[in-house]
PDB file of C-alpha atoms and ligand atoms in Angstrom:
ATOM      1  CA  MET A 167      48.044  75.639 166.511  1.00 56.00           C
ATOM      2  CA  ARG A 168      46.512  75.269 169.934  1.00 61.00           C
ATOM      3  CA  ASN A 169      46.969  78.183 172.305  1.00 64.00           C
ATOM      4  CA  PRO A 170      47.599  76.575 175.695  1.00 67.00           C
ATOM      5  CA  ASP A 171      46.491  79.726 177.557  1.00 80.00           C
ATOM      6  CA  VAL A 172      42.888  79.718 176.362  1.00 87.00           C
ATOM      7  CA  LYS A 173      41.495  76.260 175.872  1.00 93.00           C
ATOM      8  CA  ILE A 174      38.449  75.839 173.663  1.00 95.00           C
ATOM      9  CA  VAL A 175      36.538  72.565 173.653  1.00 97.00           C
ATOM     10  CA  GLY A 176      33.282  71.812 171.851  1.00 96.00           C
ATOM     11  CA  VAL A 177      30.548  69.262 171.418  1.00 98.00           C
ATOM     12  CA  VAL A 178      29.571  68.202 167.921  1.00 97.00           C
ATOM     13  CA  GLY A 179      26.167  66.798 167.026  1.00 96.00           C
ATOM     14  CA  ASP A 180      23.048  67.085 164.911  1.00 96.00           C
ATOM     15  CA  PRO A 181      20.858  68.306 166.583  1.00 93.00           C
ATOM     16  CA  ILE A 182      22.957  69.964 169.275  1.00 95.00           C
ATOM     17  CA  SER A 183      20.854  72.643 170.977  1.00 91.00           C
ATOM     18  CA  HIS A 184      19.517  70.131 173.544  1.00 88.00           C
ATOM     19  CA  SER A 185      23.015  69.091 174.712  1.00 93.00           C
ATOM     20  CA  LEU A 186      23.726  69.574 178.418  1.00 96.00           C
ATOM     21  CA  SER A 187      27.485  69.367 177.889  1.00 97.00           C
ATOM     22  CA  PRO A 188      28.125  73.133 177.465  1.00 98.00           C
ATOM     23  CA  ARG A 189      26.274  73.842 180.735  1.00 98.00           C
ATOM     24  CA  LEU A 190      28.124  71.014 182.470  1.00 98.00           C
ATOM     25  CA  HIS A 191      31.660  71.886 181.382  1.00 98.00           C
ATOM     26  CA  SER A 192      31.137  75.640 181.785  1.00 98.00           C
ATOM     27  CA  TYR A 193      30.234  74.988 185.437  1.00 98.00           C
ATOM     28  CA  TRP A 194      33.517  73.151 186.018  1.00 98.00           C
ATOM     29  CA  LEU A 195      35.565  75.741 184.075  1.00 98.00           C
ATOM     30  CA  LYS A 196      34.211  78.447 186.361  1.00 98.00           C
ATOM     31  CA  LYS A 197      34.550  76.352 189.504  1.00 98.00           C
ATOM     32  CA  TYR A 198      38.217  75.574 188.829  1.00 98.00           C
ATOM     33  CA  ASN A 199      39.072  79.055 187.469  1.00 97.00           C
ATOM     34  CA  ILE A 200      40.216  77.739 184.110  1.00 96.00           C
ATOM     35  CA  LEU A 201      40.558  80.133 181.191  1.00 94.00           C
ATOM     36  CA  GLY A 202      38.609  78.428 178.463  1.00 95.00           C
ATOM     37  CA  ASP A 203      35.266  77.783 176.865  1.00 96.00           C
ATOM     38  CA  TYR A 204      33.084  74.815 175.882  1.00 97.00           C
ATOM     39  CA  VAL A 205      30.847  75.453 172.879  1.00 97.00           C
ATOM     40  CA  PRO A 206      28.230  73.573 170.833  1.00 97.00           C
ATOM     41  CA  PHE A 207      28.850  72.947 167.105  1.00 97.00           C
ATOM     42  CA  HIS A 208      25.959  71.993 164.873  1.00 98.00           C
ATOM     43  CA  ILE A 209      27.627  69.668 162.352  1.00 98.00           C
ATOM     44  CA  THR A 210      25.769  67.354 159.973  1.00 98.00           C
ATOM     45  CA  LYS A 211      26.940  63.874 158.941  1.00 97.00           C
ATOM     46  CA  ASN A 212      28.230  65.238 155.627  1.00 98.00           C
ATOM     47  CA  GLU A 213      30.174  67.998 157.329  1.00 98.00           C
ATOM     48  CA  LEU A 214      31.875  65.779 159.926  1.00 98.00           C
ATOM     49  CA  PRO A 215      34.947  64.612 157.926  1.00 97.00           C
ATOM     50  CA  ASN A 216      35.972  68.184 157.015  1.00 96.00           C
ATOM     51  CA  PHE A 217      35.230  69.407 160.505  1.00 96.00           C
ATOM     52  CA  ILE A 218      37.467  66.783 162.136  1.00 96.00           C
ATOM     53  CA  ASN A 219      40.198  67.345 159.554  1.00 93.00           C
ATOM     54  CA  SER A 220      40.191  71.056 160.257  1.00 93.00           C
ATOM     55  CA  LEU A 221      40.749  70.546 163.985  1.00 93.00           C
ATOM     56  CA  LYS A 222      44.509  70.125 163.564  1.00 87.00           C
ATOM     57  CA  GLY A 223      44.951  73.683 162.428  1.00 83.00           C
ATOM     58  CA  ASP A 224      42.434  75.137 164.853  1.00 80.00           C
ATOM     59  CA  ASN A 225      42.781  76.614 168.288  1.00 83.00           C
ATOM     60  CA  ILE A 226      40.721  73.748 169.705  1.00 93.00           C
ATOM     61  CA  THR A 227      41.850  71.594 172.603  1.00 95.00           C
ATOM     62  CA  GLY A 228      39.295  68.837 172.269  1.00 97.00           C
ATOM     63  CA  ILE A 229      35.867  67.693 171.172  1.00 97.00           C
ATOM     64  CA  ASN A 230      32.966  65.615 172.404  1.00 98.00           C
ATOM     65  CA  LEU A 231      30.849  63.792 169.849  1.00 97.00           C
ATOM     66  CA  THR A 232      27.211  62.994 170.242  1.00 95.00           C
ATOM     67  CA  VAL A 233      24.394  61.581 168.076  1.00 91.00           C
ATOM     68  CA  PRO A 234      24.801  60.773 165.159  1.00 93.00           C
ATOM     69  CA  HIS A 235      28.608  61.000 164.992  1.00 96.00           C
ATOM     70  CA  LYS A 236      30.046  58.579 167.542  1.00 95.00           C
ATOM     71  CA  GLU A 237      30.437  55.580 165.208  1.00 93.00           C
ATOM     72  CA  SER A 238      31.486  57.443 162.051  1.00 95.00           C
ATOM     73  CA  ALA A 239      34.218  59.306 163.962  1.00 97.00           C
ATOM     74  CA  MET A 240      36.064  55.990 164.402  1.00 97.00           C
ATOM     75  CA  LYS A 241      37.309  56.228 160.807  1.00 97.00           C
ATOM     76  CA  LEU A 242      38.109  59.930 160.961  1.00 98.00           C
ATOM     77  CA  VAL A 243      40.573  60.050 163.859  1.00 98.00           C
ATOM     78  CA  ASP A 244      44.308  59.344 163.516  1.00 97.00           C
ATOM     79  CA  GLU A 245      44.108  56.746 166.241  1.00 98.00           C
ATOM     80  CA  ALA A 246      41.270  55.163 168.223  1.00 98.00           C
ATOM     81  CA  ASP A 247      42.397  54.221 171.731  1.00 97.00           C
ATOM     82  CA  ALA A 248      41.531  50.898 173.424  1.00 96.00           C
ATOM     83  CA  SER A 249      38.250  52.165 174.902  1.00 96.00           C
ATOM     84  CA  ALA A 250      37.017  53.438 171.517  1.00 97.00           C
ATOM     85  CA  LYS A 251      38.046  50.225 169.761  1.00 96.00           C
ATOM     86  CA  LYS A 252      36.205  48.072 172.294  1.00 94.00           C
ATOM     87  CA  ILE A 253      33.025  50.113 172.112  1.00 94.00           C
ATOM     88  CA  GLY A 254      33.313  50.802 168.376  1.00 94.00           C
ATOM     89  CA  ALA A 255      32.600  54.499 168.838  1.00 95.00           C
ATOM     90  CA  VAL A 256      34.308  57.776 169.757  1.00 97.00           C
ATOM     91  CA  ASN A 257      32.752  60.294 172.139  1.00 97.00           C
ATOM     92  CA  THR A 258      35.889  62.218 173.133  1.00 98.00           C
ATOM     93  CA  ILE A 259      38.717  63.629 171.015  1.00 98.00           C
ATOM     94  CA  TYR A 260      42.004  65.032 172.232  1.00 96.00           C
ATOM     95  CA  PHE A 261      45.422  65.597 170.639  1.00 95.00           C
ATOM     96  CA  ASP A 262      48.649  63.827 171.476  1.00 94.00           C
ATOM     97  CA  ASN A 263      52.013  65.620 171.634  1.00 92.00           C
ATOM     98  CA  LYS A 264      52.506  65.105 167.884  1.00 94.00           C
ATOM     99  CA  ASN A 265      49.204  66.892 167.164  1.00 93.00           C
ATOM    100  CA  ARG A 266      47.544  63.595 166.173  1.00 96.00           C
ATOM    101  CA  ILE A 267      43.796  63.298 166.701  1.00 97.00           C
ATOM    102  CA  ILE A 268      43.085  60.612 169.306  1.00 98.00           C
ATOM    103  CA  GLY A 269      39.569  59.203 169.623  1.00 98.00           C
ATOM    104  CA  SER A 270      38.497  57.805 172.943  1.00 98.00           C
ATOM    105  CA  ASN A 271      35.265  56.593 174.507  1.00 98.00           C
ATOM    106  CA  THR A 272      34.342  57.485 178.072  1.00 98.00           C
ATOM    107  CA  ASP A 273      30.725  56.206 178.065  1.00 97.00           C
ATOM    108  CA  GLY A 274      31.663  52.771 179.436  1.00 97.00           C
ATOM    109  CA  HIS A 275      33.654  54.348 182.244  1.00 98.00           C
ATOM    110  CA  GLY A 276      30.773  56.729 183.027  1.00 98.00           C
ATOM    111  CA  PHE A 277      28.268  53.883 183.006  1.00 98.00           C
ATOM    112  CA  LEU A 278      30.263  51.784 185.455  1.00 98.00           C
ATOM    113  CA  LYS A 279      31.432  54.536 187.784  1.00 97.00           C
ATOM    114  CA  ASN A 280      27.851  55.739 188.167  1.00 98.00           C
ATOM    115  CA  LEU A 281      26.672  52.213 188.937  1.00 98.00           C
ATOM    116  CA  ARG A 282      29.378  51.685 191.542  1.00 96.00           C
ATOM    117  CA  ASN A 283      28.722  55.058 193.171  1.00 95.00           C
ATOM    118  CA  SER A 284      24.940  54.791 193.202  1.00 94.00           C
ATOM    119  CA  ALA A 285      24.320  51.139 194.039  1.00 90.00           C
ATOM    120  CA  GLU A 286      26.201  50.589 197.263  1.00 87.00           C
ATOM    121  CA  GLY A 287      27.713  47.118 197.574  1.00 88.00           C
ATOM    122  CA  TRP A 288      27.239  46.314 193.870  1.00 93.00           C
ATOM    123  CA  ARG A 289      29.391  43.396 192.785  1.00 94.00           C
ATOM    124  CA  ALA A 290      29.984  42.362 189.192  1.00 97.00           C
ATOM    125  CA  ASP A 291      30.756  38.697 189.841  1.00 95.00           C
ATOM    126  CA  ASN A 292      27.354  38.223 191.454  1.00 92.00           C
ATOM    127  CA  CYS A 293      25.336  40.053 188.858  1.00 97.00           C
ATOM    128  CA  PRO A 294      23.433  38.315 186.050  1.00 98.00           C
ATOM    129  CA  THR A 295      22.128  41.218 183.982  1.00 98.00           C
ATOM    130  CA  VAL A 296      19.408  42.113 181.511  1.00 98.00           C
ATOM    131  CA  ILE A 297      20.233  44.863 179.015  1.00 98.00           C
ATOM    132  CA  ILE A 298      17.439  46.293 176.913  1.00 98.00           C
ATOM    133  CA  GLY A 299      18.725  48.041 173.793  1.00 97.00           C
ATOM    134  CA  ALA A 300      21.421  47.299 171.232  1.00 96.00           C
ATOM    135  CA  GLY A 301      22.630  50.731 170.128  1.00 92.00           C
ATOM    136  CA  GLY A 302      25.813  52.594 171.040  1.00 90.00           C
ATOM    137  CA  ALA A 303      24.893  53.126 174.688  1.00 94.00           C
ATOM    138  CA  ALA A 304      24.006  49.451 175.155  1.00 96.00           C
ATOM    139  CA  ARG A 305      27.324  48.478 173.666  1.00 95.00           C
ATOM    140  CA  ALA A 306      29.240  50.728 176.084  1.00 96.00           C
ATOM    141  CA  ALA A 307      27.300  49.230 179.004  1.00 98.00           C
ATOM    142  CA  ILE A 308      27.835  45.630 177.856  1.00 98.00           C
ATOM    143  CA  VAL A 309      31.572  46.016 177.216  1.00 97.00           C
ATOM    144  CA  SER A 310      32.183  47.660 180.581  1.00 97.00           C
ATOM    145  CA  LEU A 311      30.126  45.069 182.478  1.00 98.00           C
ATOM    146  CA  LEU A 312      31.896  42.155 180.764  1.00 98.00           C
ATOM    147  CA  ASP A 313      35.251  43.768 181.500  1.00 96.00           C
ATOM    148  CA  VAL A 314      34.608  43.729 185.230  1.00 97.00           C
ATOM    149  CA  GLY A 315      33.375  40.148 185.288  1.00 98.00           C
ATOM    150  CA  VAL A 316      29.586  40.047 185.035  1.00 98.00           C
ATOM    151  CA  PRO A 317      28.713  36.335 184.617  1.00 98.00           C
ATOM    152  CA  GLU A 318      25.732  36.615 182.248  1.00 98.00           C
ATOM    153  CA  ILE A 319      24.040  39.235 180.065  1.00 98.00           C
ATOM    154  CA  LYS A 320      20.610  38.658 178.538  1.00 98.00           C
ATOM    155  CA  LEU A 321      20.461  41.079 175.627  1.00 98.00           C
ATOM    156  CA  ILE A 322      17.033  42.163 174.434  1.00 98.00           C
ATOM    157  CA  ASN A 323      16.249  44.549 171.601  1.00 98.00           C
ATOM    158  CA  ARG A 324      13.099  45.384 169.655  1.00 98.00           C
ATOM    159  CA  THR A 325      15.002  44.615 166.443  1.00 98.00           C
ATOM    160  CA  GLN A 326      16.458  41.248 167.318  1.00 98.00           C
ATOM    161  CA  GLU A 327      18.907  41.155 164.360  1.00 98.00           C
ATOM    162  CA  ARG A 328      20.646  44.216 165.780  1.00 97.00           C
ATOM    163  CA  ALA A 329      21.172  42.402 169.084  1.00 98.00           C
ATOM    164  CA  VAL A 330      22.491  39.360 167.217  1.00 98.00           C
ATOM    165  CA  CYS A 331      24.964  41.557 165.297  1.00 96.00           C
ATOM    166  CA  LEU A 332      26.124  43.123 168.542  1.00 96.00           C
ATOM    167  CA  LEU A 333      26.616  39.685 170.073  1.00 97.00           C
ATOM    168  CA  GLN A 334      28.650  38.598 167.040  1.00 97.00           C
ATOM    169  CA  GLU A 335      30.824  41.708 167.213  1.00 94.00           C
ATOM    170  CA  ILE A 336      31.506  41.485 170.945  1.00 95.00           C
ATOM    171  CA  ASP A 337      31.833  37.707 170.704  1.00 96.00           C
ATOM    172  CA  ASP A 338      31.570  36.728 174.357  1.00 97.00           C
ATOM    173  CA  ASN A 339      29.776  33.570 175.432  1.00 98.00           C
ATOM    174  CA  ARG A 340      28.346  35.285 178.505  1.00 98.00           C
ATOM    175  CA  ILE A 341      25.875  37.159 176.249  1.00 98.00           C
ATOM    176  CA  ARG A 342      22.571  35.556 175.238  1.00 98.00           C
ATOM    177  CA  VAL A 343      20.056  37.224 172.927  1.00 98.00           C
ATOM    178  CA  ILE A 344      16.437  36.942 174.118  1.00 98.00           C
ATOM    179  CA  PRO A 345      13.504  37.895 171.876  1.00 98.00           C
ATOM    180  CA  TRP A 346      11.697  41.159 172.631  1.00 98.00           C
ATOM    181  CA  GLY A 347       8.554  39.203 173.590  1.00 98.00           C
ATOM    182  CA  GLY A 348      10.494  37.368 176.320  1.00 98.00           C
ATOM    183  CA  ARG A 349      11.679  40.503 178.110  1.00 98.00           C
ATOM    184  CA  GLU A 350       9.476  40.112 181.192  1.00 98.00           C
ATOM    185  CA  ASP A 351      10.287  36.419 181.772  1.00 98.00           C
ATOM    186  CA  ALA A 352      13.991  37.244 181.328  1.00 98.00           C
ATOM    187  CA  LEU A 353      13.917  39.353 184.498  1.00 98.00           C
ATOM    188  CA  SER A 354      13.632  36.307 186.698  1.00 98.00           C
ATOM    189  CA  GLY A 355      16.851  35.729 188.685  1.00 98.00           C
ATOM    190  CA  VAL A 356      18.733  38.837 187.515  1.00 98.00           C
ATOM    191  CA  LYS A 357      20.523  41.325 189.762  1.00 97.00           C
ATOM    192  CA  LEU A 358      20.734  44.238 187.311  1.00 98.00           C
ATOM    193  CA  LEU A 359      18.300  45.563 184.716  1.00 98.00           C
ATOM    194  CA  VAL A 360      19.544  48.276 182.353  1.00 98.00           C
ATOM    195  CA  ASN A 361      17.410  50.336 179.994  1.00 98.00           C
ATOM    196  CA  ALA A 362      19.753  51.442 177.199  1.00 97.00           C
ATOM    197  CA  THR A 363      17.035  52.347 174.695  1.00 96.00           C
ATOM    198  CA  THR A 364      15.664  55.802 173.973  1.00 94.00           C
ATOM    199  CA  LEU A 365      12.327  54.727 175.514  1.00 97.00           C
ATOM    200  CA  GLY A 366      11.383  56.918 178.457  1.00 96.00           C
ATOM    201  CA  MET A 367      13.288  59.928 177.185  1.00 93.00           C
ATOM    202  CA  VAL A 368      11.431  63.230 176.931  1.00 92.00           C
ATOM    203  CA  SER A 369       9.199  63.198 173.807  1.00 90.00           C
ATOM    204  CA  GLN A 370       9.569  59.377 173.473  1.00 94.00           C
ATOM    205  CA  PRO A 371       7.125  56.733 174.701  1.00 97.00           C
ATOM    206  CA  ALA A 372       7.884  54.987 178.007  1.00 97.00           C
ATOM    207  CA  LEU A 373       9.459  51.552 178.241  1.00 97.00           C
ATOM    208  CA  GLU A 374       6.456  49.347 179.001  1.00 95.00           C
ATOM    209  CA  LEU A 375       7.742  46.546 181.195  1.00 98.00           C
ATOM    210  CA  SER A 376       6.151  44.661 184.068  1.00 98.00           C
ATOM    211  CA  LEU A 377       8.723  44.157 186.824  1.00 98.00           C
ATOM    212  CA  ASP A 378       6.746  41.379 188.543  1.00 98.00           C
ATOM    213  CA  LYS A 379       9.435  38.762 187.860  1.00 98.00           C
ATOM    214  CA  LEU A 380      12.362  40.986 188.832  1.00 98.00           C
ATOM    215  CA  PRO A 381      13.893  40.020 192.206  1.00 98.00           C
ATOM    216  CA  LYS A 382      13.484  42.709 194.868  1.00 97.00           C
ATOM    217  CA  ASP A 383      17.244  42.856 195.433  1.00 96.00           C
ATOM    218  CA  ALA A 384      17.955  43.735 191.785  1.00 97.00           C
ATOM    219  CA  THR A 385      19.187  47.190 190.775  1.00 97.00           C
ATOM    220  CA  VAL A 386      17.352  49.035 187.998  1.00 98.00           C
ATOM    221  CA  TYR A 387      19.543  51.390 185.939  1.00 98.00           C
ATOM    222  CA  ASP A 388      17.957  53.698 183.388  1.00 98.00           C
ATOM    223  CA  ILE A 389      20.578  55.552 181.381  1.00 97.00           C
ATOM    224  CA  ILE A 390      18.012  58.164 180.368  1.00 96.00           C
ATOM    225  CA  TYR A 391      18.542  61.408 182.325  1.00 94.00           C
ATOM    226  CA  ASN A 392      15.806  63.614 180.871  1.00 93.00           C
ATOM    227  CA  PRO A 393      13.463  63.201 182.654  1.00 95.00           C
ATOM    228  CA  ILE A 394      15.506  62.270 185.690  1.00 96.00           C
ATOM    229  CA  GLU A 395      12.737  59.945 186.908  1.00 96.00           C
ATOM    230  CA  THR A 396      11.480  57.779 184.054  1.00 97.00           C
ATOM    231  CA  LYS A 397       8.454  55.541 184.375  1.00 98.00           C
ATOM    232  CA  LEU A 398      10.837  52.580 184.775  1.00 98.00           C
ATOM    233  CA  ILE A 399      12.723  54.223 187.658  1.00 98.00           C
ATOM    234  CA  LYS A 400       9.462  55.168 189.363  1.00 98.00           C
ATOM    235  CA  GLN A 401       8.066  51.627 189.015  1.00 98.00           C
ATOM    236  CA  ALA A 402      11.284  50.134 190.405  1.00 98.00           C
ATOM    237  CA  ARG A 403      11.527  52.564 193.302  1.00 98.00           C
ATOM    238  CA  GLU A 404       7.910  51.975 194.282  1.00 98.00           C
ATOM    239  CA  ARG A 405       8.423  48.208 194.547  1.00 98.00           C
ATOM    240  CA  GLY A 406      11.612  48.628 196.580  1.00 98.00           C
ATOM    241  CA  ASN A 407      14.370  48.004 194.020  1.00 97.00           C
ATOM    242  CA  LYS A 408      17.558  50.077 194.123  1.00 97.00           C
ATOM    243  CA  THR A 409      17.567  52.571 191.250  1.00 97.00           C
ATOM    244  CA  VAL A 410      20.276  54.371 189.278  1.00 97.00           C
ATOM    245  CA  ASP A 411      19.472  57.258 186.919  1.00 97.00           C
ATOM    246  CA  GLY A 412      21.441  58.323 183.855  1.00 97.00           C
ATOM    247  CA  LEU A 413      22.674  61.708 185.041  1.00 97.00           C
ATOM    248  CA  GLY A 414      25.625  60.257 186.931  1.00 97.00           C
ATOM    249  CA  MET A 415      26.741  58.442 183.750  1.00 98.00           C
ATOM    250  CA  LEU A 416      26.688  61.731 181.863  1.00 97.00           C
ATOM    251  CA  LEU A 417      28.713  63.439 184.599  1.00 98.00           C
ATOM    252  CA  HIS A 418      31.304  60.696 184.985  1.00 98.00           C
ATOM    253  CA  GLN A 419      31.876  60.292 181.240  1.00 98.00           C
ATOM    254  CA  ALA A 420      32.315  64.071 181.023  1.00 98.00           C
ATOM    255  CA  ALA A 421      34.786  64.193 183.913  1.00 98.00           C
ATOM    256  CA  VAL A 422      37.288  62.013 182.020  1.00 98.00           C
ATOM    257  CA  GLY A 423      37.291  64.365 179.027  1.00 98.00           C
ATOM    258  CA  PHE A 424      37.549  67.422 181.256  1.00 98.00           C
ATOM    259  CA  LYS A 425      40.654  65.997 182.906  1.00 98.00           C
ATOM    260  CA  ALA A 426      42.252  65.132 179.537  1.00 97.00           C
ATOM    261  CA  TRP A 427      41.677  68.640 178.139  1.00 97.00           C
ATOM    262  CA  PHE A 428      42.013  70.915 181.157  1.00 96.00           C
ATOM    263  CA  GLY A 429      44.261  68.885 183.478  1.00 96.00           C
ATOM    264  CA  VAL A 430      41.856  68.971 186.446  1.00 98.00           C
ATOM    265  CA  ASP A 431      39.915  65.976 187.743  1.00 98.00           C
ATOM    266  CA  PRO A 432      36.539  67.608 188.449  1.00 98.00           C
ATOM    267  CA  GLU A 433      34.450  66.565 191.393  1.00 98.00           C
ATOM    268  CA  VAL A 434      31.161  64.880 190.519  1.00 98.00           C
ATOM    269  CA  ASP A 435      29.118  66.199 193.421  1.00 97.00           C
ATOM    270  CA  ASP A 436      25.685  67.587 194.282  1.00 97.00           C
ATOM    271  CA  GLY A 437      26.741  71.036 193.025  1.00 98.00           C
ATOM    272  CA  ILE A 438      27.105  69.963 189.390  1.00 98.00           C
ATOM    273  CA  ARG A 439      24.206  67.512 189.633  1.00 97.00           C
ATOM    274  CA  ASN A 440      21.841  70.222 190.913  1.00 97.00           C
ATOM    275  CA  HIS A 441      23.124  72.662 188.299  1.00 98.00           C
ATOM    276  CA  LEU A 442      21.966  70.245 185.587  1.00 98.00           C
ATOM    277  CA  LEU A 443      18.771  69.222 187.377  1.00 97.00           C
ATOM    278  CA  GLU A 444      17.660  72.877 187.189  1.00 96.00           C
ATOM    279  CA  VAL A 445      17.152  72.477 183.438  1.00 96.00           C
ATOM    280  CA  LEU A 446      15.808  68.908 183.402  1.00 93.00           C
ATOM    281  CA  ARG A 447      12.190  67.864 183.738  1.00 72.00           C
TER     282      ARG A 447
HETATM  283  P1  NAP B 163      20.822  54.342 169.394  1.00 59.79           P
HETATM  284  O1  NAP B 163      22.151  53.795 168.997  1.00 59.79           O
HETATM  285  O2  NAP B 163      20.014  55.127 168.427  1.00 59.79           O
HETATM  286  O3  NAP B 163      19.918  53.100 169.922  1.00 59.79           O
HETATM  287  C1  NAP B 163      18.562  53.299 170.269  1.00 59.79           C
HETATM  288  C2  NAP B 163      18.024  52.061 170.970  1.00 59.79           C
HETATM  289  O4  NAP B 163      16.671  52.343 171.388  1.00 59.79           O
HETATM  290  C3  NAP B 163      17.944  50.823 170.063  1.00 59.79           C
HETATM  291  O5  NAP B 163      18.170  49.676 170.841  1.00 59.79           O
HETATM  292  C4  NAP B 163      16.488  50.893 169.581  1.00 59.79           C
HETATM  293  O6  NAP B 163      15.970  49.639 169.184  1.00 59.79           O
HETATM  294  C5  NAP B 163      15.804  51.342 170.839  1.00 59.79           C
HETATM  295  N1  NAP B 163      14.486  51.923 170.553  1.00 59.79           N
HETATM  296  C6  NAP B 163      14.236  53.120 169.990  1.00 59.79           C
HETATM  297  N2  NAP B 163      12.886  53.290 169.864  1.00 59.79           N
HETATM  298  C7  NAP B 163      12.314  52.162 170.350  1.00 59.79           C
HETATM  299  C8  NAP B 163      10.974  51.726 170.491  1.00 59.79           C
HETATM  300  N3  NAP B 163       9.924  52.504 170.114  1.00 59.79           N
HETATM  301  N4  NAP B 163      10.736  50.506 171.030  1.00 59.79           N
HETATM  302  C9  NAP B 163      11.761  49.725 171.441  1.00 59.79           C
HETATM  303  N5  NAP B 163      13.067  50.074 171.331  1.00 59.79           N
HETATM  304  C10 NAP B 163      13.333  51.289 170.781  1.00 59.79           C
HETATM  305  O7  NAP B 163      20.961  55.293 170.680  1.00 59.79           O
HETATM  306  P2  NAP B 163      22.098  55.236 171.799  1.00 59.79           P
HETATM  307  O8  NAP B 163      23.215  56.119 171.408  1.00 59.79           O
HETATM  308  O9  NAP B 163      22.362  53.821 172.148  1.00 59.79           O
HETATM  309  O10 NAP B 163      21.329  55.974 173.011  1.00 59.79           O
HETATM  310  C11 NAP B 163      20.257  55.356 173.688  1.00 59.79           C
HETATM  311  C12 NAP B 163      19.821  56.266 174.825  1.00 59.79           C
HETATM  312  O11 NAP B 163      20.857  56.364 175.777  1.00 59.79           O
HETATM  313  C13 NAP B 163      19.510  57.702 174.392  1.00 59.79           C
HETATM  314  O12 NAP B 163      18.324  58.110 175.019  1.00 59.79           O
HETATM  315  C14 NAP B 163      20.689  58.506 174.909  1.00 59.79           C
HETATM  316  O13 NAP B 163      20.330  59.826 175.258  1.00 59.79           O
HETATM  317  C15 NAP B 163      21.057  57.709 176.160  1.00 59.79           C
HETATM  318  N6  NAP B 163      22.466  57.885 176.512  1.00 59.79           N
HETATM  319  C16 NAP B 163      22.718  58.321 177.784  1.00 59.79           C
HETATM  320  C17 NAP B 163      24.027  58.510 178.161  1.00 59.79           C
HETATM  321  C18 NAP B 163      24.312  59.029 179.537  1.00 59.79           C
HETATM  322  O14 NAP B 163      25.415  59.554 179.756  1.00 59.79           O
HETATM  323  N7  NAP B 163      23.393  58.871 180.482  1.00 59.79           N
HETATM  324  C19 NAP B 163      25.102  58.231 177.277  1.00 59.79           C
HETATM  325  C20 NAP B 163      24.793  57.752 175.999  1.00 59.79           C
HETATM  326  C21 NAP B 163      23.465  57.587 175.641  1.00 59.79           C
HETATM  327  P3  NAP B 163      15.969  49.216 167.629  1.00 59.79           P
HETATM  328  O15 NAP B 163      17.347  48.679 167.355  1.00 59.79           O
HETATM  329  O16 NAP B 163      14.893  48.199 167.542  1.00 59.79           O
HETATM  330  O17 NAP B 163      15.663  50.468 166.844  1.00 59.79           O
END
């Protein structure tokens, strides 16, 4: 059973060596003088069911899940909370007082909190949006934006059928799927553009997108955080748009888990941001 004096939390993924989460949580553990550790676990898809099952008997306080486990974990937890059900994925596991495994999802919260903190004066009700991407991160962004009242989302993905499936699952008439070829025209009149693809990430090609039709008062949010300045962010900044990078999303989604496991609401400040920037490109 869990030893409340020494709390061990881990992040599970395949691959896992690139994960910033151990560095992030270790910083907060030290800052708040908490006796505990946060460790990476390299777990393959095949190993995940046994791994999650074994948690009940382990001295482990909680788990983060990353690629490729977020969706499959939905079926492996005892209960998925409302955030996980809405997003259809689990990125945070904790235990309730009956030792049941609860799956939660903090990506939507992280996405929105970062947007609100970084784009001063941002208002959902006045914010037609373009989202590029239809994977797990796009889904977290869409669900959280709809929840706070965004009037329209144009959803664009290279594989259009995936966007259509996402639309059918979320089933909200504020979403419209636009073909990949129409992505530049779709920018006209929007107030928020979100890149939720892997394009722009280190070792991936950039997102090639002319911003000519994007209004100058629109905010451009790239959820990629490595590198911290993607080509998209640079383009947007140079033409005078407000920009939001993905590091704040990572920090704010992590803060919710940290509070659930360790009982402290960690500050998302320049200290932790700079600590992570030291190892980013
Ligand atoms: P995912 O489920 O694998 O989805 C990947 C998305 O990228 C899909 O929409 C895919 O389109 C698109 N894509 C990949 N290669 C492409 C290409 N060459 N051209 C056009 N589109 C391409 O991944 P995810 O979990 O949503 O994550 C997406 C990104 O968000 C990752 O880089 C991840 O690190 C980042 N992320 C950041 C945070 C944060 O805290 N900042 C949190 C979660 C995720 P198709 O459907 O056509 O393949």
